PDB file of C-alpha atoms in Angstrom:
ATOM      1  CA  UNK A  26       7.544   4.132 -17.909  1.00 55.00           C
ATOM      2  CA  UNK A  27       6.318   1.077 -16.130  1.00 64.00           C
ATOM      3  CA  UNK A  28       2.297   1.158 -15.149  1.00 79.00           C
ATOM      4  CA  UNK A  29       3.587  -1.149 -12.073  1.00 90.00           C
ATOM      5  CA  UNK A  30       6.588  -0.287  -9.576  1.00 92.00           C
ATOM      6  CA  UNK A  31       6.949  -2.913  -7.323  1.00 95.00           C
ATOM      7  CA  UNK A  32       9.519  -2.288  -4.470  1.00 95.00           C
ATOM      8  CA  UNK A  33      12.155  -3.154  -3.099  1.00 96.00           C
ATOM      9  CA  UNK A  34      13.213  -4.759  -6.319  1.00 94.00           C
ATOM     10  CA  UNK A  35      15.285  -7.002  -4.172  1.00 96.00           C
ATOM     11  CA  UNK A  36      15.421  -8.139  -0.802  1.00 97.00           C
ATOM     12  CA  UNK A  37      16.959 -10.639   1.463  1.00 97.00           C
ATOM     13  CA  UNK A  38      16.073 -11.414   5.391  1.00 96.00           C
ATOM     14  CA  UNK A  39      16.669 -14.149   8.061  1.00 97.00           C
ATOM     15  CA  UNK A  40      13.984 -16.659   9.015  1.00 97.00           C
ATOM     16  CA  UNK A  41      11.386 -15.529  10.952  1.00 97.00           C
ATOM     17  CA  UNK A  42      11.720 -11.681  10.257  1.00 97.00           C
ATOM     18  CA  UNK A  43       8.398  -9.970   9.522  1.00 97.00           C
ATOM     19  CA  UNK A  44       8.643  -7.775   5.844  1.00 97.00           C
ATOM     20  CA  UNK A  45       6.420  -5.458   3.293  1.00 98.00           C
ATOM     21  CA  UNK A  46       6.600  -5.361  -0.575  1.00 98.00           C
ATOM     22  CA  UNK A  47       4.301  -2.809  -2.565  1.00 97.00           C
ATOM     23  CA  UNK A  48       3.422  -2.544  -5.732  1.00 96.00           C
ATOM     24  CA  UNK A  49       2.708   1.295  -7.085  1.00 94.00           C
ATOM     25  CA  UNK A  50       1.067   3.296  -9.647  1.00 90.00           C
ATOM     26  CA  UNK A  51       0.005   6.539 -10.223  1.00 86.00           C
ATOM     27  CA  UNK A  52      -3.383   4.846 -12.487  1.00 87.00           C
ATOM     28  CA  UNK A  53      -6.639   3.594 -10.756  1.00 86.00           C
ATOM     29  CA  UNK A  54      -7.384   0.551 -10.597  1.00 84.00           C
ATOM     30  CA  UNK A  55     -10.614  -1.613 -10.702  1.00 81.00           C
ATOM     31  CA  UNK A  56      -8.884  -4.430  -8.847  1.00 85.00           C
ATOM     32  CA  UNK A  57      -5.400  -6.028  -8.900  1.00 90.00           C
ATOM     33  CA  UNK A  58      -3.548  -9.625  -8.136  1.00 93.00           C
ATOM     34  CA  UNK A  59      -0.610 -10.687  -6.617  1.00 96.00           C
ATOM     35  CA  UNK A  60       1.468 -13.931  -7.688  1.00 96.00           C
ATOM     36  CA  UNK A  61       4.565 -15.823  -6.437  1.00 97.00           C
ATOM     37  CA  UNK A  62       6.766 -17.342  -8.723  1.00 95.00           C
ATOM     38  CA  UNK A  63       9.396 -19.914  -7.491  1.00 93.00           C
ATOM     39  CA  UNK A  64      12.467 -20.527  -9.700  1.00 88.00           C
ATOM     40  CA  UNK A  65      12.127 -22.693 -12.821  1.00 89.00           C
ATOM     41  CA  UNK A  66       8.247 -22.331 -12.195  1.00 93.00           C
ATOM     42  CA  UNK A  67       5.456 -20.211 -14.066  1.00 95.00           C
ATOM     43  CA  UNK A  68       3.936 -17.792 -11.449  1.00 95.00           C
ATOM     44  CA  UNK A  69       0.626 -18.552  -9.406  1.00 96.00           C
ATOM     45  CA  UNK A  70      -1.912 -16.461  -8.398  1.00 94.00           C
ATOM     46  CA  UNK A  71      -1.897 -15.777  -4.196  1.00 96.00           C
ATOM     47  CA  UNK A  72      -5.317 -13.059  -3.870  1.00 94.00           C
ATOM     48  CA  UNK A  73      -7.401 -10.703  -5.843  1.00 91.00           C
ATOM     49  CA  UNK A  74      -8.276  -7.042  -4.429  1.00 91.00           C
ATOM     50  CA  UNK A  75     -10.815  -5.505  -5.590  1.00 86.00           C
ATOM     51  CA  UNK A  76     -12.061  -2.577  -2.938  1.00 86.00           C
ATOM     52  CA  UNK A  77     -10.155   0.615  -2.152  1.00 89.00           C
ATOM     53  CA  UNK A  78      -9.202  -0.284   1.606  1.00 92.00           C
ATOM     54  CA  UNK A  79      -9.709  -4.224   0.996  1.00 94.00           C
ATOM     55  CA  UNK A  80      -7.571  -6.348   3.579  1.00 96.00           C
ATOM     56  CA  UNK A  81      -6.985 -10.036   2.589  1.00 96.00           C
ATOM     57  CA  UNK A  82      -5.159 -12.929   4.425  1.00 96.00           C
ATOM     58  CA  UNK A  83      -3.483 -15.771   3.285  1.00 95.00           C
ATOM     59  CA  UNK A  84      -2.312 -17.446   6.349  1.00 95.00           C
ATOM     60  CA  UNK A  85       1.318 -15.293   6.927  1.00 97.00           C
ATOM     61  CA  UNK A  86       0.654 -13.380   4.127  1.00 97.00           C
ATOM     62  CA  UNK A  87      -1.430  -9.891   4.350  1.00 97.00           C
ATOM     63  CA  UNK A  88      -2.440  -8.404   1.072  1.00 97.00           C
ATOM     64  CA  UNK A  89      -4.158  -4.698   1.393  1.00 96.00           C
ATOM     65  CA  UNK A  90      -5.569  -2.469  -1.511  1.00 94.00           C
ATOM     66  CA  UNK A  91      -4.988   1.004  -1.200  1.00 93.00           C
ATOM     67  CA  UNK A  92      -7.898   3.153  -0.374  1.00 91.00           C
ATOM     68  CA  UNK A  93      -7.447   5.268  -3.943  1.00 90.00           C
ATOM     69  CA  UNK A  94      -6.999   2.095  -5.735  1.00 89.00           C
ATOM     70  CA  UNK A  95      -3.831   2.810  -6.707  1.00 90.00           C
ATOM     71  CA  UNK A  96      -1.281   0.684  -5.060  1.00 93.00           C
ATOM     72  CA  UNK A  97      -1.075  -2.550  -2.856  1.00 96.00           C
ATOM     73  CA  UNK A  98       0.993  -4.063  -0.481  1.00 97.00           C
ATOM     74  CA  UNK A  99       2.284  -7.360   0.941  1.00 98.00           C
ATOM     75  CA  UNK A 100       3.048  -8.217   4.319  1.00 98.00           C
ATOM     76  CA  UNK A 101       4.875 -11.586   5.192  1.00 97.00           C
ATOM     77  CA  UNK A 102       5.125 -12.247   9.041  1.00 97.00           C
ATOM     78  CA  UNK A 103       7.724 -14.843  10.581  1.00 97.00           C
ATOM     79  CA  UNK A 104       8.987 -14.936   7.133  1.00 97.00           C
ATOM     80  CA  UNK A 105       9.839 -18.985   5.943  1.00 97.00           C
ATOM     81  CA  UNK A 106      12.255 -20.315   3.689  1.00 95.00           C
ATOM     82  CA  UNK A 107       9.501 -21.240   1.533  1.00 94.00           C
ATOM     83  CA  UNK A 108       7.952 -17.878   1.207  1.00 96.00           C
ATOM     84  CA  UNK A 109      11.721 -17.708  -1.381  1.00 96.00           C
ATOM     85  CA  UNK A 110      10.470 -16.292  -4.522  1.00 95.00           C
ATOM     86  CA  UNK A 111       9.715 -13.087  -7.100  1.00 96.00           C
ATOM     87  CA  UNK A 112       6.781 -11.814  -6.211  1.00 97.00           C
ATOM     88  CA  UNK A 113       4.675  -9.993  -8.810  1.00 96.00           C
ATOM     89  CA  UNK A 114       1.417  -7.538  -8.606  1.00 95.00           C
ATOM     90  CA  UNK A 115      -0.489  -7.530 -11.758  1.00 93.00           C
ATOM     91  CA  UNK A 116      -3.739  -5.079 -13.239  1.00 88.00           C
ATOM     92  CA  UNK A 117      -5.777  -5.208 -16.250  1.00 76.00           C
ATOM     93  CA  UNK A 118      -5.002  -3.106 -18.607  1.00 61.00           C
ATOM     94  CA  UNK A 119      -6.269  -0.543 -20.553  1.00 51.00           C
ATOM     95  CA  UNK A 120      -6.244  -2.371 -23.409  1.00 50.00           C
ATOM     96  CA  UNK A 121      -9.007  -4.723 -22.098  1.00 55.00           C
ATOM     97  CA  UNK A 122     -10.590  -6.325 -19.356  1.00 55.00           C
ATOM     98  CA  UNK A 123      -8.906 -10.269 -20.678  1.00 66.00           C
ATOM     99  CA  UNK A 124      -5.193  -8.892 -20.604  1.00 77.00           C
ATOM    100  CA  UNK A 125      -2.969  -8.616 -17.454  1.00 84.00           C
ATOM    101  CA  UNK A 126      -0.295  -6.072 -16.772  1.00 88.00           C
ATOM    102  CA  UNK A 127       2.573  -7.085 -14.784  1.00 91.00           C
ATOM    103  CA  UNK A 128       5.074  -5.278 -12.196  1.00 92.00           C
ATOM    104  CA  UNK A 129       8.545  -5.918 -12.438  1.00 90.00           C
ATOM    105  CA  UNK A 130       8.150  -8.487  -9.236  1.00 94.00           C
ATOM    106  CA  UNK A 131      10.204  -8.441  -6.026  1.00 96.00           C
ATOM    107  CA  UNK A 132      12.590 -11.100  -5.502  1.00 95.00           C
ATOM    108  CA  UNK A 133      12.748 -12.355  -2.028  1.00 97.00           C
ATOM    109  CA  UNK A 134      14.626 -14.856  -0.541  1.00 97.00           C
ATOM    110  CA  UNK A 135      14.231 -16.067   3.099  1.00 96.00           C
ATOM    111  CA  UNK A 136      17.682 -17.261   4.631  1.00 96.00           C
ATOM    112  CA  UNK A 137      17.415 -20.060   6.843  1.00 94.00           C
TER     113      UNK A 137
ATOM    114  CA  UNK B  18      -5.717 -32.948 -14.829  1.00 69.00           C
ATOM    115  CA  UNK B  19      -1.859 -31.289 -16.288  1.00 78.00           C
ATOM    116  CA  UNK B  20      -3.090 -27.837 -16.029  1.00 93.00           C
ATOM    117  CA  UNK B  21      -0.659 -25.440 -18.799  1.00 97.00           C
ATOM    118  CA  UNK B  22       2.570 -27.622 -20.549  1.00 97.00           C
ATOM    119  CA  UNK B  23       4.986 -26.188 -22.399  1.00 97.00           C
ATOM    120  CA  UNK B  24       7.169 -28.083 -24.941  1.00 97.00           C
ATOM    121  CA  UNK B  25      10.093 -27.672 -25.165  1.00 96.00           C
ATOM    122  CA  UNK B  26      11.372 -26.796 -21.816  1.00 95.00           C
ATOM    123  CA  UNK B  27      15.148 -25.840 -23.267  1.00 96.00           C
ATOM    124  CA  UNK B  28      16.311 -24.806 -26.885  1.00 96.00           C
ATOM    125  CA  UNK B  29      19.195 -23.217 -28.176  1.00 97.00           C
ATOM    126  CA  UNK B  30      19.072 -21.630 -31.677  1.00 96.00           C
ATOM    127  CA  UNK B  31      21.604 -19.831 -33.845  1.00 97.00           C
ATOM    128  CA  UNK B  32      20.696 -16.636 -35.272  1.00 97.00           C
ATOM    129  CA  UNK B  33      18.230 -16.521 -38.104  1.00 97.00           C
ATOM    130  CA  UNK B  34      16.692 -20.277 -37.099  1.00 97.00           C
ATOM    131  CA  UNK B  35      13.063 -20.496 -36.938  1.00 96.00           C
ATOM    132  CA  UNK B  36      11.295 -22.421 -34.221  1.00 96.00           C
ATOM    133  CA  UNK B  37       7.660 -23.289 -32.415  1.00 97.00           C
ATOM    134  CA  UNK B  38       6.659 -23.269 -28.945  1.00 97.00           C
ATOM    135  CA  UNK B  39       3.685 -25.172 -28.198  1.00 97.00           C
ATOM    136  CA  UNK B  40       1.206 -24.735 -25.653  1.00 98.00           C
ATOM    137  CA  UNK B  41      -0.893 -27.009 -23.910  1.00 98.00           C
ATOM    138  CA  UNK B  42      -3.716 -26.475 -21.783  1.00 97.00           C
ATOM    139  CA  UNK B  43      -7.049 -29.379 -20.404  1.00 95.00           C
ATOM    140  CA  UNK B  44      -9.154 -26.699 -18.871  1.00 93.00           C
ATOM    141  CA  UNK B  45     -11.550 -25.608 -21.798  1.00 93.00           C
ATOM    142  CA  UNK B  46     -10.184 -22.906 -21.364  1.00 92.00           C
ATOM    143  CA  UNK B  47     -11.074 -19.865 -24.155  1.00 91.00           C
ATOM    144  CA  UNK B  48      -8.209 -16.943 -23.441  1.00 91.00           C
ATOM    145  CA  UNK B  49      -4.751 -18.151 -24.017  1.00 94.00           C
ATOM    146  CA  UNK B  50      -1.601 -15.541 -23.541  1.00 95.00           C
ATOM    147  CA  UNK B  51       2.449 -15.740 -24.566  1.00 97.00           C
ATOM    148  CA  UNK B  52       4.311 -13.587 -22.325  1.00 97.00           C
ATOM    149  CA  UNK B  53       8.466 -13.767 -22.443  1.00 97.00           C
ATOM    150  CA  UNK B  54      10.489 -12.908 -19.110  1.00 96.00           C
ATOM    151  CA  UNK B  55      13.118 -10.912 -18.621  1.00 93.00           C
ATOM    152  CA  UNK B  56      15.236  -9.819 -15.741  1.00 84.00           C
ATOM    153  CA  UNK B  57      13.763  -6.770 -14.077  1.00 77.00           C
ATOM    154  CA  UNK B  58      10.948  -6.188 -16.584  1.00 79.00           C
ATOM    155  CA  UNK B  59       8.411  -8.541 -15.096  1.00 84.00           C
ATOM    156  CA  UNK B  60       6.813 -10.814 -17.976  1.00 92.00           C
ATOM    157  CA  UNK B  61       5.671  -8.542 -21.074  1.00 93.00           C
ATOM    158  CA  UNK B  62       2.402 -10.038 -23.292  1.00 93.00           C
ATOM    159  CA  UNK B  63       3.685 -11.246 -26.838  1.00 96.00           C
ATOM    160  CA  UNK B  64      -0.018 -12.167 -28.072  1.00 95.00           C
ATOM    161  CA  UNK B  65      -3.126 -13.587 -26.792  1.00 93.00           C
ATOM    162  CA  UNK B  66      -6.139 -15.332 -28.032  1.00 93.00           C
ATOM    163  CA  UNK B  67      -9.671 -14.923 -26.572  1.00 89.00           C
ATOM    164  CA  UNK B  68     -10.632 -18.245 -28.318  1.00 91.00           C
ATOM    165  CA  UNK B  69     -10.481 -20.340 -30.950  1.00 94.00           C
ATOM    166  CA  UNK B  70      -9.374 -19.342 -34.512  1.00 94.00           C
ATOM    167  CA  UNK B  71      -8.673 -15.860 -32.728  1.00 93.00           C
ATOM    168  CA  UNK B  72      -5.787 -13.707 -32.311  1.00 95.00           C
ATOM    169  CA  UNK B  73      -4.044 -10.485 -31.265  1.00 92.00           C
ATOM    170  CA  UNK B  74      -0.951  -8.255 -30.202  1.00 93.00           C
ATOM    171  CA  UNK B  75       0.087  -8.063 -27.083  1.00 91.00           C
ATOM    172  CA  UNK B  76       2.785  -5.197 -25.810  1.00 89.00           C
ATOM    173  CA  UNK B  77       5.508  -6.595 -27.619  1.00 94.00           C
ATOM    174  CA  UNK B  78       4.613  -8.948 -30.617  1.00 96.00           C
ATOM    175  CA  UNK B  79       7.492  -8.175 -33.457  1.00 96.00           C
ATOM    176  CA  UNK B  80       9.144 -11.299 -34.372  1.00 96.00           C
ATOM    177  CA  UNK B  81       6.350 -13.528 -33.671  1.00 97.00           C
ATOM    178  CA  UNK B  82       3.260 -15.047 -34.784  1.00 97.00           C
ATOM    179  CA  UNK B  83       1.790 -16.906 -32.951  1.00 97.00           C
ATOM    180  CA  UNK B  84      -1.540 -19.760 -33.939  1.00 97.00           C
ATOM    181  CA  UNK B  85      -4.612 -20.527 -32.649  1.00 97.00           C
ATOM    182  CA  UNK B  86      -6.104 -23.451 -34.500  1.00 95.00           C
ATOM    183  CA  UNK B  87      -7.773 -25.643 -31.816  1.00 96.00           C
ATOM    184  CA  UNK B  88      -8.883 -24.270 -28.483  1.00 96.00           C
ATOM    185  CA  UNK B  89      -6.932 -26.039 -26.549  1.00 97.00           C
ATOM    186  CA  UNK B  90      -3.602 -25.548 -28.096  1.00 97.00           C
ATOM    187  CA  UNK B  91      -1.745 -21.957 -28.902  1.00 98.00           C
ATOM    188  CA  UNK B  92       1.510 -22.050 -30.503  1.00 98.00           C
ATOM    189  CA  UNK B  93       4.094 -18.798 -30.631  1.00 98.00           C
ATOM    190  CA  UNK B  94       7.016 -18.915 -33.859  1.00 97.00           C
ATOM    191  CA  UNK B  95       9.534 -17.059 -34.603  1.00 96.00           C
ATOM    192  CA  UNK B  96      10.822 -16.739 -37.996  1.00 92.00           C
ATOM    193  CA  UNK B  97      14.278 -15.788 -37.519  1.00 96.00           C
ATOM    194  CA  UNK B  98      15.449 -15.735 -34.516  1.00 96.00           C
ATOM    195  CA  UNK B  99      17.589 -12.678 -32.833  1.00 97.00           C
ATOM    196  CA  UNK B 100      19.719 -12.825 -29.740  1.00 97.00           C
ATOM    197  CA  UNK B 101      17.550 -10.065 -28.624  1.00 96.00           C
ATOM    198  CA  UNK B 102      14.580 -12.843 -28.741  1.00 97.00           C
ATOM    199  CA  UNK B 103      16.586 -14.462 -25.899  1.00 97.00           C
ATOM    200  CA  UNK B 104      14.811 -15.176 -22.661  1.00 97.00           C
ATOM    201  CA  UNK B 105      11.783 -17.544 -21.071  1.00 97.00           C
ATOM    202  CA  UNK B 106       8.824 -17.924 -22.444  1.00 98.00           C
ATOM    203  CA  UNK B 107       5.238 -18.066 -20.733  1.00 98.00           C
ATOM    204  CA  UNK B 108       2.359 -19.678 -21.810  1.00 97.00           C
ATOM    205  CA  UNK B 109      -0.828 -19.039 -19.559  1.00 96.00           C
ATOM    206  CA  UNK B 110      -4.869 -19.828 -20.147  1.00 94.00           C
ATOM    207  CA  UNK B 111      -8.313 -18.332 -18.376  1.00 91.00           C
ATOM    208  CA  UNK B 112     -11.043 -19.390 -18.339  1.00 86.00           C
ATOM    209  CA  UNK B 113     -12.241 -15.853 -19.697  1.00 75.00           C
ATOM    210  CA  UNK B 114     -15.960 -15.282 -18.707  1.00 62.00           C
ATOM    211  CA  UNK B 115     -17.227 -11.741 -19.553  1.00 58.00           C
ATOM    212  CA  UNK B 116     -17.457  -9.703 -16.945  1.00 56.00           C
ATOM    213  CA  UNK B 117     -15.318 -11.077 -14.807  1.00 54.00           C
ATOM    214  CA  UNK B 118     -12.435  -8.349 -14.468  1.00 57.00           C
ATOM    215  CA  UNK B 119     -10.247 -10.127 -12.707  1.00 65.00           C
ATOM    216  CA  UNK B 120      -9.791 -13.838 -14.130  1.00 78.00           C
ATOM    217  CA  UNK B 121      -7.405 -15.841 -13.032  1.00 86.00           C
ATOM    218  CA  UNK B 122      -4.519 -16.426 -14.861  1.00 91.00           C
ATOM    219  CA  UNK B 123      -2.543 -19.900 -15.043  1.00 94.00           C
ATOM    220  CA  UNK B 124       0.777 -20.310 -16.346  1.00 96.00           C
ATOM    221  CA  UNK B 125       2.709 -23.256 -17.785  1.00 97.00           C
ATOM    222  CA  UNK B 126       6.288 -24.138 -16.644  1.00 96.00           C
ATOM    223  CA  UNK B 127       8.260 -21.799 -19.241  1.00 96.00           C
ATOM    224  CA  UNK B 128      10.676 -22.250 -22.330  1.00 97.00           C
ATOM    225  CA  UNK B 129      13.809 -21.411 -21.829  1.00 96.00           C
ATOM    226  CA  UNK B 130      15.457 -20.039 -25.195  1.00 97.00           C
ATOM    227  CA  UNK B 131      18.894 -18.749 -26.130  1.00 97.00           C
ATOM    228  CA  UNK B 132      19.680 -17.561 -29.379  1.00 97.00           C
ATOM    229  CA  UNK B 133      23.317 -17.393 -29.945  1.00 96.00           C
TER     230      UNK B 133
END
């Protein structure tokens, strides 16, 4: 059973479309990240959440923290070519406050 | 400054060959992690050091041991390799102050290893 669900696990849209991605769990959370990983790259960190409710922007991108704490999403409007790339969410995890646990991403591609 | 490197970027073993990744990273950094990636499981923590001289387990650690002899380098083996041991690997670092529960993580470019 993955802590993380991260949906869709896929997804593909034209230029300039607007798209969500969220990242799920049924655990509480004290705060949570999101990364982007292009291909042949390691993955870099976009924003940290850390209140229930907590609404963050990153130029196009929109991050929000669920009220409970418990799940996150990511809104991308007038979607880029360059926005192309797995998107992960990430939590500590219970094991300690120095280790991160990962979602299984989203992998998005923007078609020109 | 070069951040996280990785060395080598490609390697292709046979089954039963032992190899080391190395890991580089210039930030003083004290917590240093080993995660491998695989499609649609996200990356998965081999082990990770909190500094120097220090290590642990990590969600999946059989079939490697990993080294943490100076602080700025952390080095994963494997002893005898297994196509199952197939897939990239991810070195990251933090700079791991207490109390911060949210430190950011940064990750090197990745190994990519086949074992045949």
């Amino acid at each position: 059973t993955q802590l993380l669900e991260q949906s869709p696990q896929f997804l593909s849209i034209q230029e300039g479309e607007n798209l969500t991605v969220y990242c799920n769990s049924s655990s509480v959370f004290s705060s949570l990240q999101w990364y982007r990983q292009e291909p042949g790259e390691g993955p870099v960190l976009l924003v940290t959440v850390v209140t229930g409710g907590e609404v963050k922007k990153l130029k196009r991108l929109t991050f929000q923290f669920g009220d409970a704490r418990k799940d996150s999403s990511l809104h991308i409007t007038a979607a880029q070519p360059g926005d192309t790339g797995l998107y992960l969410c990430a939590v500590i995890s219970n094991f300690g406050n120095e280790k991160l646990t990962f979602g299984t991403g989203t992998r998005l591609t923007i078609i020109p | 400054n070069a951040g996280v490197t990785q060395t080598p970027k490609f390697r292709v073993l046979k089954t039963g060959q032992s190899m080391t990744l190395l890991c580089a990273q210039d930030m003083n950094h004290e917590y240093m992690y080993w995660y491998r990636q695989d499609p649609g499981m996200g990356l998965r923590l081999i082990h990770y050091s909190v500094g120097e001289g220090t290590t642990a387990k990590g969600e999946v650690p059989d079939g490697y041991n990993v080294s943490r002899l100076k602080k700025q380098n952390f080095l994963l083996g494997l002893e005898s390799a297994a196509p199952s041991q197939t897939s990239v690997y991810f070195c990251a670092s933090s700079y791991g102050s207490s109390g911060v529960r949210t430190d950011t993580q940064y990750f090197g470019p990745g190994t990519r290893l086949t074992v045949l």
